[in-house]
């Protein structure tokens, strides 16, 4: 499964997972995308930019092992190597947790750049899990990005906020301000997609969302009980039992690294009474 | 796959609750145990003490933590160059 990448120069690609709106699935996505890249043998690190409201560590299941954090590294209180938490399931996967006690002002542009530069020397993919909003934390998470995954629910406020974030990616990032640089490659990931509600006409379709946002589609993640289960357990959804949500993340990661994968809309079954009686607890 | 058994498997929600209880017990101040912010200082002081006796670099120290329900452990590894540089 894993390739020997030791002799190759690391790719050093910085990808921000952002959305503007909160609660749409940024951290779930960061964990799933990071874990899937790592499972494919790419050296991957996921960084939590939500200073003061650390949560990536819980979703990744390493919350009991946090010693030093991103802010300690920025402020010179710890070396990067000491703050990185190596995943116990995948040796190619690491987490850089953030501080639970500081605030966003602790993120300086110079500090973030220094840490990202150091990570580029060692990792193929650096996934920046952005906080909600468009203020300092979110701006720092996107500033040095090469690519962006804009997580969007098929719902008006989420689509509107995604549009705002797409505007920022094209105006305030390093790539936007450097003459001659390629713009940040932004793609939309639709999450919490509910096939039955779309069929009944109460939820916007994927086509509706894409028509409004006018950026390429990275994938469609169905609303799924597997996502809540994975966060309860502290396991990225792609590393838990097979589910439609996990398969959709696997496809999205394939597309992210350039594979041609046909877009499909899957759904995990809702658990009915019979399942509740006869299947193990989920 | 027959997952049916008389002893149902623990639901994921109870794992979630347990994880939160352990974590929050550590995070709430006044609950005892090391506050996370003291660790950089602890690291500096350990290096200082060791340097009184041996020559080691800034990167020689590695601190790992495992927070548990009943007790937590702090694992401190200090690497020395080839042979011990005792002053």
XYZ file of C-alpha atoms in Angstrom:
369
model
C 0.000 0.000 0.000
C 2.590 2.547 0.970
C 5.192 3.688 -1.477
C 8.776 4.282 -0.534
C 9.058 8.018 -0.768
C 12.226 8.398 1.241
C 14.485 9.116 -1.710
C 12.082 11.493 -3.399
C 11.910 15.167 -2.640
C 8.699 15.841 -0.669
C 5.968 17.515 -2.692
C 5.361 20.216 -0.049
C 1.862 21.129 -1.228
C -0.152 23.327 1.164
C -3.930 22.770 1.021
C -6.353 24.832 3.114
C -9.730 23.390 4.124
C -11.991 26.388 4.557
C -15.650 27.451 4.344
C -16.473 30.702 6.093
C -19.490 29.149 7.775
C -19.050 26.986 10.854
C -20.282 23.443 11.314
C -20.177 22.455 7.655
C -17.507 19.768 8.093
C -14.074 21.404 7.798
C -12.429 19.387 10.540
C -14.102 16.129 9.483
C -12.846 16.844 5.956
C -9.329 17.778 7.069
C -9.063 14.536 9.047
C -10.526 12.375 6.274
C -8.494 13.931 3.458
C -5.293 13.852 5.520
C -5.819 10.218 6.517
C -6.656 9.126 2.974
C -3.578 10.841 1.522
C -1.463 9.161 4.203
C -3.103 5.787 3.559
C -2.008 6.142 -0.054
C 1.575 6.513 1.156
C 1.949 10.296 0.946
C 3.607 11.913 3.942
C 0.858 14.139 5.295
C 0.425 16.550 8.186
C -2.842 18.154 9.292
C -2.575 21.494 11.137
C -5.268 22.951 13.387
C -5.543 26.735 12.831
C -8.483 27.187 15.208
C -6.491 28.739 18.054
C -8.341 28.625 21.366
C -10.909 26.086 20.165
C -8.757 23.052 19.458
C -10.773 20.190 17.992
C -8.781 18.458 15.292
C -7.012 16.442 18.018
C -10.383 14.994 19.142
C -11.488 14.132 15.612
C -8.123 12.456 14.951
C -8.197 10.718 18.343
C -4.868 12.038 19.640
C -6.258 14.459 22.258
C -4.527 12.727 25.145
C -1.110 13.027 23.565
C -0.852 16.775 23.000
C 2.228 18.201 24.694
C 3.372 21.161 22.618
C 1.406 22.956 19.947
C 1.594 25.128 16.821
C 1.741 28.332 18.912
C 4.603 26.961 21.066
C 6.509 26.331 17.815
C 5.714 29.795 16.408
C 6.891 31.414 19.630
C 10.049 29.327 19.824
C 9.067 27.444 22.995
C 9.237 24.060 21.255
C 10.773 22.570 18.139
C 8.437 21.515 15.352
C 9.495 17.883 15.780
C 8.367 17.961 19.420
C 4.925 19.344 18.619
C 4.117 16.960 15.752
C 2.023 13.983 16.878
C 2.635 10.877 14.808
C -0.586 8.953 14.136
C -0.658 5.478 15.696
C -2.579 3.944 12.772
C -0.621 5.381 9.846
C 3.058 6.180 10.074
C 2.811 8.626 7.151
C 0.280 10.772 9.050
C 1.018 13.515 11.597
C -1.039 16.117 13.426
C 0.079 19.575 14.506
C -2.392 20.575 17.226
C -3.125 24.161 18.109
C -3.235 25.893 21.472
C -6.322 25.669 23.634
C -5.333 28.595 25.838
C -4.098 31.346 23.514
C -5.993 33.471 21.003
C -5.724 34.086 17.269
C -3.296 36.982 17.711
C -0.640 34.413 18.524
C -0.643 33.485 14.835
C 1.803 35.766 13.060
C 2.295 35.712 9.319
C 6.044 35.287 9.718
C 5.606 32.495 12.261
C 3.092 30.603 10.132
C 5.321 30.951 7.065
C 8.365 29.657 8.949
C 6.499 26.584 10.213
C 4.968 25.855 6.793
C 8.372 26.188 5.114
C 9.812 23.672 7.553
C 6.889 21.293 6.963
C 7.309 21.592 3.183
C 10.793 20.103 3.596
C 9.367 16.945 5.116
C 5.792 16.417 3.949
C 4.045 15.846 0.623
C 0.768 17.357 1.779
C 0.195 19.972 4.466
C -3.529 20.239 5.242
C -4.518 23.466 7.011
C -7.780 23.074 8.936
C -9.200 26.609 9.000
C -11.400 28.011 11.751
C -14.859 29.280 10.789
C -15.185 32.930 9.907
C -13.009 35.134 7.740
C -10.928 36.792 10.422
C -7.318 36.384 11.409
C -7.278 32.630 12.019
C -9.024 31.856 8.742
C -6.841 34.326 6.853
C -3.664 32.814 8.299
C -4.848 29.313 7.350
C -5.373 30.315 3.717
C -2.550 32.795 3.303
C 0.177 30.432 2.095
C -2.083 27.858 0.432
C -1.356 26.370 -2.965
C -4.813 24.832 -3.124
C -8.128 25.204 -1.315
C -10.933 22.823 -0.511
C -14.013 24.962 0.081
C -16.426 22.882 2.158
C -20.022 23.774 1.342
C -23.438 22.480 2.404
C -26.252 22.772 -0.140
C -27.850 25.514 1.918
C -28.071 29.273 1.299
C -25.897 30.679 4.070
C -23.155 28.124 3.477
C -23.055 28.811 -0.279
C -22.994 32.542 0.313
C -20.114 32.237 2.802
C -18.228 29.952 0.414
C -18.494 32.613 -2.266
C -17.030 35.162 0.129
C -14.157 32.810 0.979
C -13.477 32.169 -2.721
C -13.188 35.945 -3.123
C -10.618 36.128 -0.310
C -8.597 33.250 -1.783
C -8.326 35.334 -4.951
C -7.411 38.578 -3.234
C -5.589 38.336 0.084
C -3.431 35.208 -0.237
C 0.270 35.090 -1.013
C -0.457 33.650 -4.463
C -2.987 36.428 -5.143
C -0.531 39.169 -4.267
C 2.553 37.784 -6.004
C 2.848 38.904 -9.617
C 3.026 36.001 -12.038
C 2.041 33.378 -9.470
C -0.654 30.854 -10.312
C -3.801 31.645 -8.317
C -4.820 29.332 -5.460
C -6.457 26.271 -7.019
C -9.873 26.233 -5.353
C -12.359 23.373 -5.504
C -15.703 22.898 -3.822
C -16.467 19.873 -1.673
C -20.171 19.467 -1.041
C -20.851 17.843 2.322
C -24.005 16.723 4.134
C -25.559 15.976 0.763
C -29.017 14.507 1.327
C -30.256 12.676 -1.743
C -33.824 12.234 -0.512
C -34.243 15.895 0.397
C -32.854 16.920 -2.982
C -35.224 14.566 -4.770
C -38.140 16.077 -2.886
C -36.977 19.514 -4.001
C -36.297 20.945 -0.549
C -32.514 21.021 -0.925
C -30.475 22.676 -3.690
C -28.868 20.288 -6.133
C -25.131 20.014 -6.775
C -25.703 21.715 -10.121
C -27.455 24.604 -8.386
C -24.514 25.107 -6.026
C -21.893 24.871 -8.760
C -23.795 27.265 -10.986
C -23.753 29.853 -8.226
C -20.129 29.368 -7.164
C -18.578 28.657 -10.578
C -15.602 26.618 -9.349
C -14.740 22.968 -10.001
C -16.299 20.250 -7.877
C -13.943 18.047 -5.845
C -16.557 15.662 -4.500
C -19.929 15.062 -2.922
C -20.025 13.683 0.617
C -23.399 12.256 1.637
C -25.027 13.006 4.974
C -24.114 9.885 6.905
C -24.317 8.391 10.396
C -20.739 7.192 9.773
C -19.455 10.760 10.275
C -20.859 11.134 13.797
C -19.695 7.639 14.698
C -16.161 8.424 13.466
C -15.938 11.612 15.507
C -17.322 9.829 18.586
C -14.515 7.303 18.251
C -11.773 9.743 17.244
C -11.120 7.955 13.965
C -10.995 9.737 10.585
C -14.050 8.439 8.704
C -11.916 6.815 5.978
C -10.155 4.665 8.608
C -13.379 3.441 10.238
C -15.735 0.753 8.872
C -16.626 1.152 5.176
C -19.376 3.685 4.459
C -20.630 5.789 1.569
C -19.154 8.876 3.247
C -15.724 7.216 3.469
C -15.919 6.087 -0.168
C -16.864 9.620 -1.228
C -13.815 11.032 0.627
C -11.603 8.414 -1.020
C -12.859 9.512 -4.451
C -12.381 13.192 -3.578
C -8.770 12.549 -2.562
C -8.190 10.656 -5.821
C -9.377 13.721 -7.727
C -7.326 16.020 -5.499
C -4.143 14.253 -6.597
C -5.153 14.257 -10.248
C -6.970 10.976 -10.834
C -9.959 10.956 -13.171
C -12.807 9.573 -11.080
C -16.402 9.807 -12.163
C -18.611 11.809 -9.812
C -21.142 9.636 -8.039
C -23.769 10.378 -5.459
C -24.009 7.708 -2.813
C -25.928 7.552 0.435
C -25.559 5.605 3.644
C -28.842 4.059 4.755
C -30.572 5.611 7.681
C -30.885 3.068 10.426
C -34.415 1.769 10.718
C -36.000 -0.139 13.539
C -35.038 -3.570 12.237
C -31.422 -2.539 11.859
C -31.420 -1.130 15.341
C -32.709 -4.413 16.678
C -30.511 -6.749 14.743
C -27.301 -4.904 14.007
C -24.597 -4.072 16.428
C -24.670 -0.660 17.981
C -23.269 2.129 15.847
C -22.219 -10.655 8.898
C -24.220 -11.454 11.992
C -23.503 -8.795 14.523
C -26.376 -9.846 16.701
C -25.464 -10.960 20.163
C -26.998 -10.927 23.623
C -24.286 -8.626 24.826
C -24.609 -5.552 22.598
C -21.422 -3.812 21.586
C -20.779 -0.520 23.273
C -22.263 2.330 21.253
C -19.905 4.971 19.887
C -21.710 7.694 21.854
C -20.519 6.259 25.162
C -16.935 6.259 23.853
C -17.439 9.915 22.950
C -18.644 10.717 26.461
C -15.740 8.896 28.104
C -13.203 10.666 25.889
C -14.722 14.037 26.719
C -14.808 13.339 30.435
C -11.137 12.418 30.535
C -10.100 15.364 28.377
C -12.200 17.980 30.142
C -11.065 16.813 33.559
C -7.557 17.687 32.412
C -8.503 20.937 30.743
C -10.494 22.470 33.561
C -8.220 24.399 35.828
C -7.912 23.404 39.441
C -8.364 19.755 38.621
C -4.735 19.026 39.444
C -2.033 17.732 37.162
C 0.225 19.650 34.842
C -1.267 22.648 33.054
C -0.218 22.524 29.413
C 1.328 25.968 29.512
C 3.903 24.919 32.077
C 5.516 22.452 29.691
C 7.759 24.871 27.749
C 9.100 26.143 31.052
C 9.501 22.611 32.397
C 11.484 21.779 29.272
C 13.760 24.802 29.675
C 14.404 24.005 33.319
C 15.179 20.352 32.643
C 17.661 21.371 29.943
C 19.213 23.879 32.330
C 19.726 21.310 35.075
C 21.193 18.727 32.731
C 23.525 21.298 31.175
C 25.100 21.840 34.570
C 26.499 18.363 34.209
C 26.530 17.483 30.522
C 26.689 19.154 27.142
C 23.480 18.697 25.212
C 21.797 20.633 22.434
C 18.405 22.336 22.425
C 16.901 19.585 20.305
C 18.090 16.776 22.531
C 14.977 16.736 24.648
C 11.758 14.980 23.688
C 8.678 15.123 25.921
C 5.703 12.812 25.336
C 2.492 12.827 27.295
C -0.289 10.283 27.665
C -3.317 11.511 29.580
C -5.275 8.769 31.224
C -8.381 8.298 33.273
C -6.688 7.489 36.570
C -3.233 8.818 35.886
C -1.195 10.499 33.189
C 2.366 9.855 32.234
C 5.063 12.204 31.086
C 7.878 10.553 29.186
C 11.048 12.567 28.858
C 13.785 11.357 26.555
C 17.125 13.077 26.422
C 19.564 12.215 23.690
C 23.281 12.556 24.199
C 25.868 12.878 21.457
C 28.001 9.744 20.732
C 29.694 9.641 24.103
C 28.592 11.438 27.235
C 30.006 14.942 27.267
C 30.434 15.140 31.026
C 31.898 18.439 32.198
